[in-house]
Amino acid sequence: MMNDTPLQNKERHISSSNQASQGMLSPDQVLGKLTNLLGASNVQADPEKNEHYRMGWRSGGGSALAVLFPQTLLDIWRSLEVCVEGDCIIIMQAAKTGLTEGSTPSGNDYDRPVVVINTLAINQLYLVNDNEQVISLPGATLHQLQSQLNAVNRAPHSVIGSSTLGASIIGGISNNSGGALVKRGPAYTELAVFAQINEHGQLVLVNHLDVELGDTPEEILTNLQNGHFDKKELPDTGKLASDREYIARVKEVDASTPSRFNADKRRLYEASGCAGKLAVFAVRLDTYPIAAKEQTFYIGTNSVSELAQLRRQILSRFDNIPEVGEYMHRDIFDVSAKYGKDTFLSIKHLGTDALPRLFSIKGAMDAKFHKWSWMPKHFTDKVMQFIATLFPKHLPKRMMEYRNQYEHHLIIKMSDEGIAEAQDFLKTFFDASDTGNYFECSQEESESALLNRFAAAGAALRYEIIHEKEVGEILALDIAIPRNELEWLESLPEDIEKHLEKKLYYGHFFCYVFHQDYILKKGSDAKLVKKMMLELLSARGAKYPAEHNVGHLYEAEPDLQNFYKSLDPTNSFNPGIGKMSKTKRNCSCCL
């Protein structure tokens, strides 16, 4: 546990006093107090009406006493106080875009009432220190940050992936999420404001934002919400607001460990990697200058070893490493081109600003249709897929030619001085090759290549939905392999291969972080296949999950388990993640 501060001691005294004077609240009393506090419109206890917030994006879900929609940071704090009085389990939730069931209840076997707190309404962003950093409140999204920073010629820590689907900034920090940007590594900060429940079962507020906000929770959270603090010259206390060591780490091509993964203890710090074991009110992050010039290169090859050598030489020899390096196997190229076409066309013609709203509408329609037994399953997906087929082919001619010639595809984006460096290198490298080639992309080709890659994850899920009568479940893994690995594409044994209808490989090639989606054959046991797959990955020295965190689908490694226990000694926040216990733990106030 961290050292006590005067603020923590003060809040402990307040919490202890409240609990001692009022006693434990019943579930009905908790609901009554929360309704009086937030208003009836911001407390949803009807299981039919709050189902969307209790169900995972791809899988999972469970029951809850209520879902709360606080409108201010102070609302969150006071809601937490009520939950502590009622000995409730607390699940913090923002955009709910995670893939491992980590931001919703999981099952109905908790030992205490569950309260879900959705923070999306509290979405302020404050640019500070001449736009070189940003302070984000819990509901702000990566897409929102990207739009705000574009206006001042700066860029966020992540600009591809789920950002256009509404993923929250603090959600990324809480899960050490990665991304496609080679130079920036996992989302990370040591500067945050958060609440935790200590070993005595008392709620405490911690201000480690290194911003003067006041002395009491009311002052701190009100000033933070309203932006009442110095934004021009915040102190630099030496704490990191990003993983500034990542470039050096990713360039270590002879290292026998992965470059980044969720359980890496060097990047577990308070809010960073907390996975909902804290209630995070704000984080402070670095922003980045936008490159003056960028150029995308499209590479095709039929040799796994050729791409491995290309990666090693670029990372070890270049003065300027790539901004982006995205890999796609031909099979996921095809799936994305066909089943991600509606996503591709929506972004290209409507822009990223429209996408969060479109997905919100789709989610609401899906929730409504799900309750109508006569409605076909996945109706909106099937309609969108049909509409997409009415449009002409959307991928550029040279990309399709490379699809026909080459099994492996790599998209590299270089910036500024790195462009000439890549031009010289790639010409020499492929002049000596008889298995691969490359071309410099036009602006349209660059946008198309990256959009086709972006649509891949959703396309894999769409494929499974459209072919649900012919294929089994989808098994989606994200893994990090050792940086010195040369045989980076796996070779599966027959006892696994026989269960697979399709293998879909794509990922962040220079970081050696891969998304591996397996469409199983009808009747195959997904749990058995997953068990065999994870055993094989462990034998390779791979780490998993690499980006989406353990949630309720993976067992947390010992370092990660110890980290969770240190943040949440009573097991009151998001219990059960990492396949850990869901029951109350180590509460000295109850002894």
Coordinates of C-alpha atoms in Angstrom, one line a residue:
M1 CA 0.0 0.0 0.0
M2 CA 1.1 3.6 -0.6
N3 CA 2.1 5.8 2.3
D4 CA -0.6 7.8 4.0
T5 CA -1.0 11.5 3.3
P6 CA -2.8 14.0 5.5
L7 CA -5.7 13.9 3.0
Q8 CA -6.0 10.2 3.2
N9 CA -6.0 10.3 7.0
K10 CA -8.7 12.9 7.0
E11 CA -10.9 11.0 4.7
R12 CA -10.4 7.8 6.6
H13 CA -11.7 9.6 9.7
I14 CA -14.7 10.9 7.9
S15 CA -15.6 7.4 6.5
S16 CA -15.1 5.7 9.8
S17 CA -17.3 8.2 11.5
N18 CA -20.1 7.8 8.9
Q19 CA -20.0 4.0 9.1
A20 CA -20.0 3.9 12.9
S21 CA -22.9 6.3 13.3
Q22 CA -25.2 4.9 10.7
G23 CA -24.4 1.2 10.5
M24 CA -24.7 -1.0 7.4
L25 CA -27.3 -0.1 4.9
S26 CA -29.7 -2.7 3.4
P27 CA -30.0 -2.9 -0.4
D28 CA -33.3 -1.0 -0.3
Q29 CA -31.7 1.7 1.8
V30 CA -28.8 1.9 -0.7
L31 CA -31.2 2.3 -3.6
G32 CA -33.2 5.0 -1.6
K33 CA -30.1 7.0 -0.8
L34 CA -28.7 6.8 -4.3
T35 CA -32.0 7.9 -5.8
N36 CA -32.2 10.9 -3.4
L37 CA -28.6 11.7 -4.2
L38 CA -28.6 11.4 -8.0
G39 CA -32.3 11.7 -8.9
A40 CA -34.5 8.9 -10.2
S41 CA -33.5 9.5 -13.8
N42 CA -29.8 8.7 -13.0
V43 CA -30.5 5.5 -11.1
Q44 CA -31.7 2.5 -13.1
A45 CA -32.6 -0.6 -11.1
D46 CA -35.0 -2.2 -13.6
P47 CA -33.1 -5.3 -15.0
E48 CA -34.8 -4.9 -18.4
K49 CA -33.9 -1.3 -18.7
N50 CA -30.3 -1.6 -17.5
E51 CA -29.4 -4.8 -19.4
H52 CA -27.2 -3.0 -21.9
Y53 CA -24.9 -1.8 -19.1
R54 CA -24.7 -5.2 -17.4
M55 CA -23.7 -7.1 -20.6
G56 CA -20.2 -7.3 -22.1
W57 CA -19.5 -6.0 -25.6
R58 CA -18.7 -9.4 -27.0
S59 CA -19.6 -11.8 -24.1
G60 CA -20.3 -11.9 -20.4
G61 CA -22.7 -10.2 -18.1
G62 CA -24.5 -10.5 -14.8
S63 CA -27.1 -9.0 -12.4
A64 CA -26.8 -5.7 -10.5
L65 CA -28.7 -3.9 -7.8
A66 CA -28.6 -0.8 -9.9
V67 CA -26.7 1.1 -12.7
L68 CA -25.8 4.7 -11.8
F69 CA -25.3 7.6 -14.2
P70 CA -23.6 10.3 -12.1
Q71 CA -23.4 13.8 -13.7
T72 CA -20.4 15.1 -11.7
L73 CA -17.3 13.9 -10.0
L74 CA -18.8 14.8 -6.7
D75 CA -21.8 12.6 -7.6
I76 CA -19.4 9.7 -8.1
W77 CA -17.7 10.3 -4.7
R78 CA -21.0 10.5 -2.8
S79 CA -22.3 7.4 -4.6
L80 CA -19.2 5.6 -3.5
E81 CA -19.8 6.7 0.0
V82 CA -23.3 5.2 -0.1
C83 CA -22.0 2.0 -1.7
V84 CA -19.4 1.6 1.1
E85 CA -22.1 2.2 3.7
G86 CA -24.1 -0.6 2.1
D87 CA -21.1 -2.9 1.7
C88 CA -21.7 -3.1 -2.0
I89 CA -19.5 -4.3 -4.8
I90 CA -18.6 -1.4 -7.2
I91 CA -18.0 -1.8 -10.9
M92 CA -16.7 1.3 -12.6
Q93 CA -17.7 1.6 -16.3
A94 CA -17.2 4.0 -19.1
A95 CA -17.7 3.1 -22.8
K96 CA -17.8 -0.7 -22.2
T97 CA -15.8 -1.5 -25.3
G98 CA -13.5 -4.1 -23.6
L99 CA -13.4 -7.6 -25.1
T100 CA -12.7 -9.6 -21.9
E101 CA -15.8 -8.8 -19.8
G102 CA -13.9 -6.5 -17.4
S103 CA -16.3 -3.6 -17.1
T104 CA -19.6 -5.4 -16.4
P105 CA -20.8 -7.9 -13.7
S106 CA -19.9 -11.5 -14.3
G107 CA -22.5 -14.0 -13.3
N108 CA -24.8 -13.9 -10.3
D109 CA -22.5 -15.4 -7.7
Y110 CA -21.2 -12.3 -5.8
D111 CA -21.5 -12.2 -2.0
R112 CA -22.6 -8.6 -1.9
P113 CA -25.0 -6.4 -3.9
V114 CA -23.4 -5.1 -7.2
V115 CA -23.6 -1.4 -8.2
V116 CA -22.4 -0.4 -11.7
I117 CA -21.3 3.3 -12.0
N118 CA -21.2 4.5 -15.6
T119 CA -19.1 7.7 -16.0
L120 CA -19.7 8.6 -19.6
A121 CA -21.5 11.8 -18.8
I122 CA -18.4 13.3 -17.2
N123 CA -16.3 13.9 -20.2
Q124 CA -14.3 17.1 -19.7
L125 CA -10.8 17.4 -21.1
Y126 CA -8.3 20.2 -20.1
L127 CA -5.2 20.9 -22.2
V128 CA -2.4 22.1 -20.0
N129 CA 1.2 23.1 -20.2
D130 CA 0.9 24.7 -23.6
N131 CA -1.0 21.7 -24.9
E132 CA 1.8 19.4 -24.2
Q133 CA -0.3 17.5 -21.7
V134 CA -4.0 16.8 -21.1
I135 CA -6.1 16.2 -18.0
S136 CA -8.9 13.8 -18.7
L137 CA -12.0 13.1 -16.6
P138 CA -13.5 9.6 -16.6
G139 CA -16.0 9.8 -19.5
A140 CA -13.8 11.5 -22.1
T141 CA -13.0 9.3 -25.1
L142 CA -9.9 8.8 -27.2
H143 CA -11.9 10.1 -30.2
Q144 CA -12.9 13.2 -28.4
L145 CA -9.2 13.8 -27.4
Q146 CA -8.0 13.3 -30.9
S147 CA -10.5 15.8 -32.2
Q148 CA -9.6 18.4 -29.6
L149 CA -5.9 18.0 -30.1
N150 CA -6.2 18.3 -33.9
A151 CA -7.2 21.9 -33.4
V152 CA -3.9 22.7 -31.7
N153 CA -1.7 20.5 -34.0
R154 CA -1.0 17.9 -31.4
A155 CA -1.7 14.1 -31.2
P156 CA -2.8 11.8 -28.4
H157 CA -1.1 8.6 -27.2
S158 CA -3.4 6.4 -29.4
V159 CA -5.0 7.3 -32.7
I160 CA -6.0 3.9 -34.2
G161 CA -7.9 1.0 -32.8
S162 CA -11.1 1.4 -30.8
S163 CA -10.8 5.2 -30.5
T164 CA -13.4 5.8 -33.1
L165 CA -15.8 3.4 -31.3
G166 CA -15.8 5.5 -28.2
A167 CA -13.2 3.9 -25.9
S168 CA -12.5 6.0 -22.9
I169 CA -9.1 7.5 -22.1
I170 CA -9.2 6.3 -18.5
G171 CA -10.4 2.9 -19.6
G172 CA -7.2 2.6 -21.7
I173 CA -5.0 3.7 -18.7
S174 CA -6.8 1.3 -16.4
N175 CA -6.0 -1.6 -18.7
N176 CA -2.6 -0.6 -19.9
S177 CA -4.0 -0.7 -23.4
G178 CA -1.7 -0.7 -26.3
G179 CA -2.3 0.5 -29.9
A180 CA -0.8 0.8 -33.3
L181 CA 1.7 3.6 -32.6
V182 CA 5.1 2.0 -32.4
K183 CA 6.8 4.9 -30.5
R184 CA 4.2 5.2 -27.7
G185 CA 3.7 1.8 -26.1
P186 CA 1.0 1.1 -23.5
A187 CA -1.3 3.8 -22.2
Y188 CA 0.5 4.9 -19.0
T189 CA 0.6 7.6 -16.4
E190 CA 1.8 8.1 -12.8
L191 CA -0.4 11.2 -12.4
A192 CA -4.0 10.6 -11.3
V193 CA -6.8 11.4 -8.9
F194 CA -8.6 8.3 -7.6
A195 CA -10.7 6.8 -4.7
Q196 CA -9.9 3.5 -3.1
I197 CA -11.2 1.5 -0.2
N198 CA -8.4 0.8 2.3
E199 CA -7.7 -2.2 4.5
H200 CA -10.1 -0.8 7.1
G201 CA -13.0 -0.7 4.7
Q202 CA -12.9 3.1 4.5
L203 CA -13.2 5.2 1.3
V204 CA -10.2 7.5 0.8
L205 CA -9.4 10.1 -1.9
V206 CA -5.9 10.3 -3.3
N207 CA -4.7 13.3 -5.4
H208 CA -1.5 12.3 -7.2
L209 CA -2.2 14.5 -10.2
D210 CA 0.4 17.0 -9.0
V211 CA -2.1 19.8 -9.3
E212 CA -3.2 22.0 -6.4
L213 CA -7.0 21.4 -6.1
G214 CA -7.8 21.9 -2.4
D215 CA -7.9 19.9 0.8
T216 CA -11.3 18.2 0.9
P217 CA -13.0 15.8 -1.5
E218 CA -15.6 18.4 -2.2
E219 CA -13.0 21.1 -3.1
I220 CA -10.7 18.7 -5.0
L221 CA -13.5 17.2 -7.2
T222 CA -15.4 20.4 -7.8
N223 CA -12.3 22.3 -8.8
L224 CA -11.2 19.5 -11.0
Q225 CA -14.6 19.2 -12.7
N226 CA -14.8 22.9 -13.4
G227 CA -11.2 23.4 -14.4
H228 CA -10.4 25.7 -11.5
F229 CA -6.6 25.2 -11.5
D230 CA -3.5 26.5 -13.2
K231 CA -3.3 25.1 -16.7
K232 CA -0.2 27.0 -17.9
E233 CA 2.6 25.9 -15.7
L234 CA 1.8 22.7 -13.9
P235 CA 4.9 21.4 -12.1
D236 CA 7.1 18.7 -13.5
T237 CA 7.8 16.4 -10.5
G238 CA 9.5 13.7 -12.5
K239 CA 6.5 11.4 -12.6
L240 CA 5.8 9.9 -16.0
A241 CA 2.7 10.9 -18.0
S242 CA 3.5 8.3 -20.7
D243 CA 5.9 5.4 -21.3
R244 CA 8.8 7.4 -22.4
E245 CA 11.1 4.4 -22.2
Y246 CA 9.2 2.4 -24.8
I247 CA 11.1 3.3 -27.9
A248 CA 14.3 2.0 -26.4
R249 CA 12.5 -1.1 -25.3
V250 CA 10.9 -2.0 -28.6
K251 CA 14.3 -1.5 -30.3
E252 CA 15.8 -4.3 -28.2
V253 CA 15.4 -6.9 -30.9
D254 CA 17.6 -9.5 -29.1
A255 CA 15.6 -9.5 -25.9
S256 CA 13.9 -12.8 -25.0
T257 CA 10.8 -11.1 -23.4
P258 CA 7.9 -9.3 -25.1
S259 CA 7.9 -5.5 -25.5
R260 CA 4.5 -4.9 -23.8
F261 CA 1.7 -6.9 -22.2
N262 CA -0.9 -6.1 -19.5
A263 CA 0.7 -7.9 -16.6
D264 CA 4.1 -6.2 -17.1
K265 CA 4.9 -5.0 -13.5
R266 CA 7.1 -2.2 -14.7
R267 CA 3.9 -0.5 -16.0
L268 CA 1.6 -1.2 -13.0
Y269 CA 1.2 1.9 -11.0
E270 CA -1.9 3.1 -9.1
A271 CA -4.4 4.0 -11.9
S272 CA -2.3 2.5 -14.6
G273 CA -3.3 -1.1 -14.9
C274 CA -5.8 -0.9 -12.0
A275 CA -8.6 -2.6 -14.1
G276 CA -11.3 -1.0 -12.1
K277 CA -9.8 -1.8 -8.7
L278 CA -9.8 2.0 -8.1
A279 CA -12.4 4.7 -9.0
V280 CA -10.3 6.9 -11.2
F281 CA -11.5 10.5 -11.4
A282 CA -8.8 12.0 -13.6
V283 CA -5.5 11.2 -15.3
R284 CA -2.8 13.5 -16.7
L285 CA -1.2 12.4 -20.0
D286 CA 1.4 13.6 -22.5
T287 CA 0.4 14.7 -25.9
Y288 CA 2.6 14.7 -29.0
P289 CA 3.6 17.0 -31.9
I290 CA 2.0 16.1 -35.3
A291 CA 4.6 15.2 -37.9
A292 CA 5.2 17.7 -40.7
K293 CA 5.1 15.0 -43.3
E294 CA 4.1 11.3 -43.5
Q295 CA 4.5 8.6 -46.0
T296 CA 2.9 5.1 -46.0
F297 CA 4.7 2.1 -47.6
Y298 CA 2.8 -1.1 -48.5
I299 CA 4.8 -4.3 -48.3
G300 CA 3.8 -7.8 -49.6
T301 CA 5.8 -11.0 -49.2
N302 CA 5.4 -14.8 -49.1
S303 CA 8.2 -15.2 -46.6
V304 CA 7.8 -15.1 -42.8
S305 CA 11.5 -14.9 -42.3
E306 CA 11.8 -12.0 -44.7
L307 CA 9.4 -9.9 -42.6
A308 CA 11.3 -10.9 -39.5
Q309 CA 14.6 -9.7 -40.9
L310 CA 13.0 -6.5 -42.2
R311 CA 11.7 -5.8 -38.7
R312 CA 15.0 -6.5 -37.0
Q313 CA 16.9 -4.2 -39.4
I314 CA 14.5 -1.3 -39.2
L315 CA 14.4 -1.4 -35.4
S316 CA 18.1 -1.9 -34.9
R317 CA 19.5 0.4 -37.7
F318 CA 17.1 3.2 -38.3
D319 CA 17.5 6.6 -36.5
N320 CA 13.8 7.1 -37.0
I321 CA 11.5 4.1 -36.3
P322 CA 8.1 3.9 -37.9
E323 CA 5.0 5.6 -36.6
V324 CA 2.9 2.6 -37.5
G325 CA 3.6 -0.9 -38.6
E326 CA 0.5 -3.0 -39.1
Y327 CA 0.5 -6.7 -40.2
M328 CA -2.3 -8.5 -42.0
H329 CA -2.4 -12.1 -43.2
R330 CA -4.1 -12.6 -46.6
D331 CA -7.0 -14.4 -44.9
I332 CA -7.9 -11.5 -42.6
F333 CA -7.4 -9.1 -45.5
D334 CA -10.1 -10.9 -47.3
V335 CA -12.4 -11.1 -44.3
S336 CA -12.0 -7.4 -43.5
A337 CA -12.5 -6.4 -47.2
K338 CA -15.8 -8.3 -47.3
Y339 CA -17.2 -8.2 -43.7
G340 CA -15.7 -4.9 -42.6
K341 CA -16.8 -3.1 -45.7
D342 CA -19.6 -1.2 -44.0
T343 CA -17.2 0.1 -41.3
F344 CA -14.7 1.1 -44.0
L345 CA -17.3 3.0 -46.1
S346 CA -18.8 4.6 -43.0
I347 CA -15.5 6.1 -41.9
K348 CA -14.5 7.1 -45.4
H349 CA -17.7 8.9 -46.3
L350 CA -19.1 10.0 -43.0
G351 CA -15.9 10.5 -41.0
T352 CA -14.8 9.3 -37.6
D353 CA -16.9 11.9 -35.8
A354 CA -20.1 10.2 -36.9
L355 CA -19.1 6.7 -36.0
P356 CA -19.6 6.8 -32.2
R357 CA -23.1 8.0 -32.7
L358 CA -23.8 5.3 -35.3
F359 CA -22.6 2.5 -33.1
S360 CA -24.6 3.9 -30.2
I361 CA -27.8 3.8 -32.4
K362 CA -26.9 0.3 -33.5
G363 CA -26.4 -0.8 -29.8
A364 CA -29.8 0.6 -28.8
M365 CA -31.5 -1.1 -31.8
D366 CA -29.8 -4.4 -30.9
A367 CA -30.9 -4.2 -27.3
K368 CA -34.5 -3.6 -28.4
F369 CA -34.6 -6.3 -31.1
H370 CA -33.1 -8.8 -28.7
K371 CA -36.3 -8.6 -26.6
W372 CA -38.5 -9.5 -29.6
S373 CA -38.4 -13.2 -29.9
W374 CA -39.7 -13.1 -33.5
M375 CA -36.8 -10.9 -34.6
P376 CA -33.9 -12.7 -36.3
K377 CA -30.7 -12.8 -34.3
H378 CA -28.1 -10.1 -35.2
F379 CA -30.6 -8.4 -37.4
T380 CA -28.7 -5.1 -37.7
D381 CA -25.4 -6.8 -38.6
K382 CA -27.1 -8.8 -41.3
V383 CA -28.8 -5.7 -42.8
M384 CA -25.6 -3.7 -42.7
Q385 CA -23.7 -6.6 -44.4
F386 CA -26.3 -6.8 -47.1
I387 CA -26.3 -3.1 -47.7
A388 CA -22.5 -3.1 -48.0
T389 CA -22.7 -5.7 -50.8
L390 CA -24.6 -3.2 -52.9
F391 CA -21.6 -0.8 -53.1
P392 CA -18.8 -1.3 -55.7
K393 CA -15.4 -2.7 -54.8
H394 CA -13.7 -0.3 -52.4
L395 CA -10.0 -1.2 -52.2
P396 CA -7.4 0.3 -54.5
K397 CA -6.1 -1.7 -57.5
R398 CA -2.5 -2.1 -56.2
M399 CA -3.7 -3.4 -52.9
M400 CA -5.8 -6.1 -54.6
E401 CA -2.9 -7.0 -56.8
Y402 CA -0.7 -7.5 -53.8
R403 CA -3.5 -9.5 -52.2
N404 CA -3.3 -11.9 -55.1
Q405 CA 0.5 -12.1 -55.1
Y406 CA 1.4 -12.2 -51.5
E407 CA 0.3 -14.0 -48.3
H408 CA 1.7 -11.5 -45.8
H409 CA 1.0 -7.7 -45.8
L410 CA 2.7 -5.0 -43.8
I411 CA 1.7 -1.3 -43.7
I412 CA 4.5 1.0 -42.6
K413 CA 4.0 4.7 -42.0
M414 CA 7.1 6.9 -41.6
S415 CA 7.4 10.5 -40.7
D416 CA 9.7 13.4 -41.5
E417 CA 13.4 12.3 -41.7
G418 CA 12.3 8.7 -41.4
I419 CA 10.7 8.8 -44.9
A420 CA 14.0 9.1 -46.8
E421 CA 15.5 6.5 -44.5
A422 CA 12.7 4.0 -45.3
Q423 CA 12.9 4.8 -49.1
D424 CA 16.6 4.0 -49.2
F425 CA 16.3 0.9 -47.1
L426 CA 13.3 -0.7 -48.7
K427 CA 14.7 -0.3 -52.2
T428 CA 17.9 -2.0 -51.3
F429 CA 16.1 -4.7 -49.2
F430 CA 13.6 -5.7 -51.9
D431 CA 16.1 -5.4 -54.8
A432 CA 17.7 -8.5 -53.2
S433 CA 14.4 -10.3 -52.7
D434 CA 12.6 -12.8 -54.9
T435 CA 9.7 -13.3 -52.4
G436 CA 8.4 -9.8 -51.7
N437 CA 8.0 -6.2 -52.9
Y438 CA 6.7 -2.8 -51.8
F439 CA 5.1 0.4 -53.2
E440 CA 4.8 3.9 -51.8
C441 CA 1.1 4.7 -51.2
S442 CA -0.8 7.6 -52.5
Q443 CA -3.0 9.4 -50.0
E444 CA -6.0 7.3 -51.0
E445 CA -4.0 4.0 -50.8
S446 CA -2.7 4.9 -47.4
E447 CA -6.2 5.7 -46.0
S448 CA -7.6 2.5 -47.6
A449 CA -4.8 0.3 -46.2
L450 CA -5.2 1.6 -42.7
L451 CA -9.0 1.5 -42.8
N452 CA -9.0 -2.1 -44.0
R453 CA -6.7 -3.0 -41.1
F454 CA -8.9 -1.0 -38.7
A455 CA -12.0 -2.9 -39.7
A456 CA -10.4 -6.3 -39.2
A457 CA -11.5 -7.0 -35.6
G458 CA -15.1 -6.2 -36.2
A459 CA -15.0 -8.1 -39.5
A460 CA -13.9 -11.3 -37.8
L461 CA -16.9 -11.1 -35.4
R462 CA -19.2 -10.2 -38.4
Y463 CA -18.0 -13.3 -40.3
E464 CA -18.9 -15.5 -37.3
I465 CA -22.4 -13.9 -37.1
I466 CA -23.2 -14.2 -40.8
H467 CA -22.0 -17.8 -40.9
E468 CA -23.4 -18.8 -37.5
K469 CA -25.2 -21.9 -38.9
E470 CA -22.0 -23.3 -40.5
V471 CA -19.3 -22.4 -38.0
G472 CA -18.7 -22.5 -34.2
E473 CA -17.7 -19.8 -31.8
I474 CA -14.9 -17.2 -32.3
L475 CA -11.9 -17.5 -30.0
A476 CA -10.1 -14.1 -30.0
L477 CA -6.6 -13.9 -28.5
D478 CA -4.2 -11.0 -28.3
I479 CA -0.7 -12.1 -27.6
A480 CA 2.8 -10.6 -27.2
I481 CA 5.8 -12.7 -28.3
P482 CA 9.5 -12.3 -27.4
R483 CA 11.3 -9.5 -29.2
N484 CA 14.0 -11.9 -30.5
E485 CA 11.6 -14.4 -32.1
L486 CA 12.2 -15.1 -35.8
E487 CA 9.5 -17.7 -36.4
W488 CA 6.8 -15.2 -35.4
L489 CA 3.9 -16.9 -37.2
E490 CA 2.7 -19.9 -35.2
S491 CA 2.6 -23.5 -36.4
L492 CA -0.3 -25.3 -34.8
P493 CA -0.4 -29.1 -34.0
E494 CA -3.0 -31.3 -35.5
D495 CA -5.0 -31.6 -32.2
I496 CA -5.7 -27.9 -32.4
E497 CA -5.8 -27.5 -36.1
K498 CA -8.6 -30.0 -36.5
H499 CA -11.0 -27.7 -34.5
L500 CA -10.4 -24.6 -36.6
E501 CA -12.5 -23.3 -39.6
K502 CA -10.4 -20.2 -40.0
K503 CA -7.3 -18.6 -38.6
L504 CA -7.1 -14.8 -38.8
Y505 CA -3.8 -13.2 -37.9
Y506 CA -3.2 -9.4 -37.7
G507 CA -1.4 -7.0 -35.3
H508 CA 1.2 -4.5 -34.4
F509 CA 4.3 -6.0 -36.1
F510 CA 7.2 -3.9 -34.7
C511 CA 5.9 -4.3 -31.1
Y512 CA 5.3 -8.1 -31.9
V513 CA 1.8 -7.9 -30.5
F514 CA -0.7 -10.0 -32.5
H515 CA -4.4 -10.4 -32.6
Q516 CA -5.3 -14.0 -33.4
D517 CA -8.9 -14.7 -34.1
Y518 CA -9.9 -18.4 -34.6
I519 CA -13.3 -19.3 -36.0
L520 CA -14.0 -22.8 -34.7
K521 CA -15.7 -25.6 -36.5
K522 CA -19.3 -26.3 -35.5
G523 CA -19.4 -28.4 -32.4
S524 CA -15.8 -27.7 -31.2
D525 CA -15.4 -27.0 -27.5
A526 CA -14.1 -23.4 -27.3
K527 CA -12.9 -23.8 -23.7
L528 CA -10.9 -26.9 -24.6
V529 CA -9.4 -25.2 -27.7
K530 CA -8.5 -22.1 -25.7
K531 CA -6.8 -24.2 -23.0
M532 CA -4.7 -26.0 -25.5
M533 CA -3.9 -22.7 -27.3
L534 CA -2.8 -21.0 -24.1
E535 CA -0.5 -23.9 -23.2
L536 CA 1.1 -23.7 -26.6
L537 CA 1.6 -19.9 -26.3
S538 CA 3.1 -20.2 -22.8
A539 CA 5.6 -22.8 -24.2
R540 CA 6.6 -20.2 -26.8
G541 CA 7.3 -17.6 -24.1
A542 CA 4.4 -15.5 -25.2
K543 CA 2.3 -13.3 -22.9
Y544 CA -1.4 -13.0 -23.0
P545 CA -3.5 -10.9 -23.0
A546 CA -1.3 -8.2 -24.4
E547 CA -3.8 -5.3 -24.8
H548 CA -7.3 -6.1 -23.6
N549 CA -6.4 -7.2 -20.1
V550 CA -7.5 -10.2 -18.1
G551 CA -11.1 -9.3 -17.4
H552 CA -13.0 -12.4 -16.4
L553 CA -11.6 -14.5 -19.2
Y554 CA -7.9 -14.9 -18.2
E555 CA -6.1 -15.9 -15.0
A556 CA -4.0 -13.0 -13.7
E557 CA -0.3 -13.7 -13.2
P558 CA 1.0 -13.5 -9.6
D559 CA 2.4 -10.0 -10.0
L560 CA -0.9 -8.7 -11.3
Q561 CA -2.8 -10.5 -8.6
N562 CA -0.6 -8.8 -5.9
F563 CA -1.1 -5.4 -7.6
Y564 CA -4.9 -5.8 -7.5
K565 CA -4.8 -6.8 -3.9
S566 CA -2.6 -3.9 -2.9
L567 CA -5.0 -1.4 -4.6
D568 CA -8.2 -3.1 -3.2
P569 CA -7.5 -5.0 0.0
T570 CA -11.2 -5.7 0.8
N571 CA -12.0 -6.9 -2.8
S572 CA -14.8 -4.3 -3.2
F573 CA -14.0 -3.0 -6.6
N574 CA -14.6 -5.3 -9.6
P575 CA -14.0 -8.6 -7.7
G576 CA -13.4 -11.7 -9.7
I577 CA -11.3 -10.2 -12.5
G578 CA -8.3 -12.3 -13.4
K579 CA -10.3 -15.4 -12.2
M580 CA -9.6 -14.3 -8.6
S581 CA -12.0 -14.6 -5.7
K582 CA -15.3 -12.6 -5.7
T583 CA -15.7 -12.7 -2.0
K584 CA -14.9 -10.0 0.6
R585 CA -11.3 -10.0 1.9
N586 CA -9.2 -8.7 4.7
C587 CA -11.5 -6.1 6.1
S588 CA -10.2 -5.2 9.6
C589 CA -13.4 -3.2 10.4
C590 CA -15.4 -6.5 10.3
L591 CA -13.0 -8.5 12.5

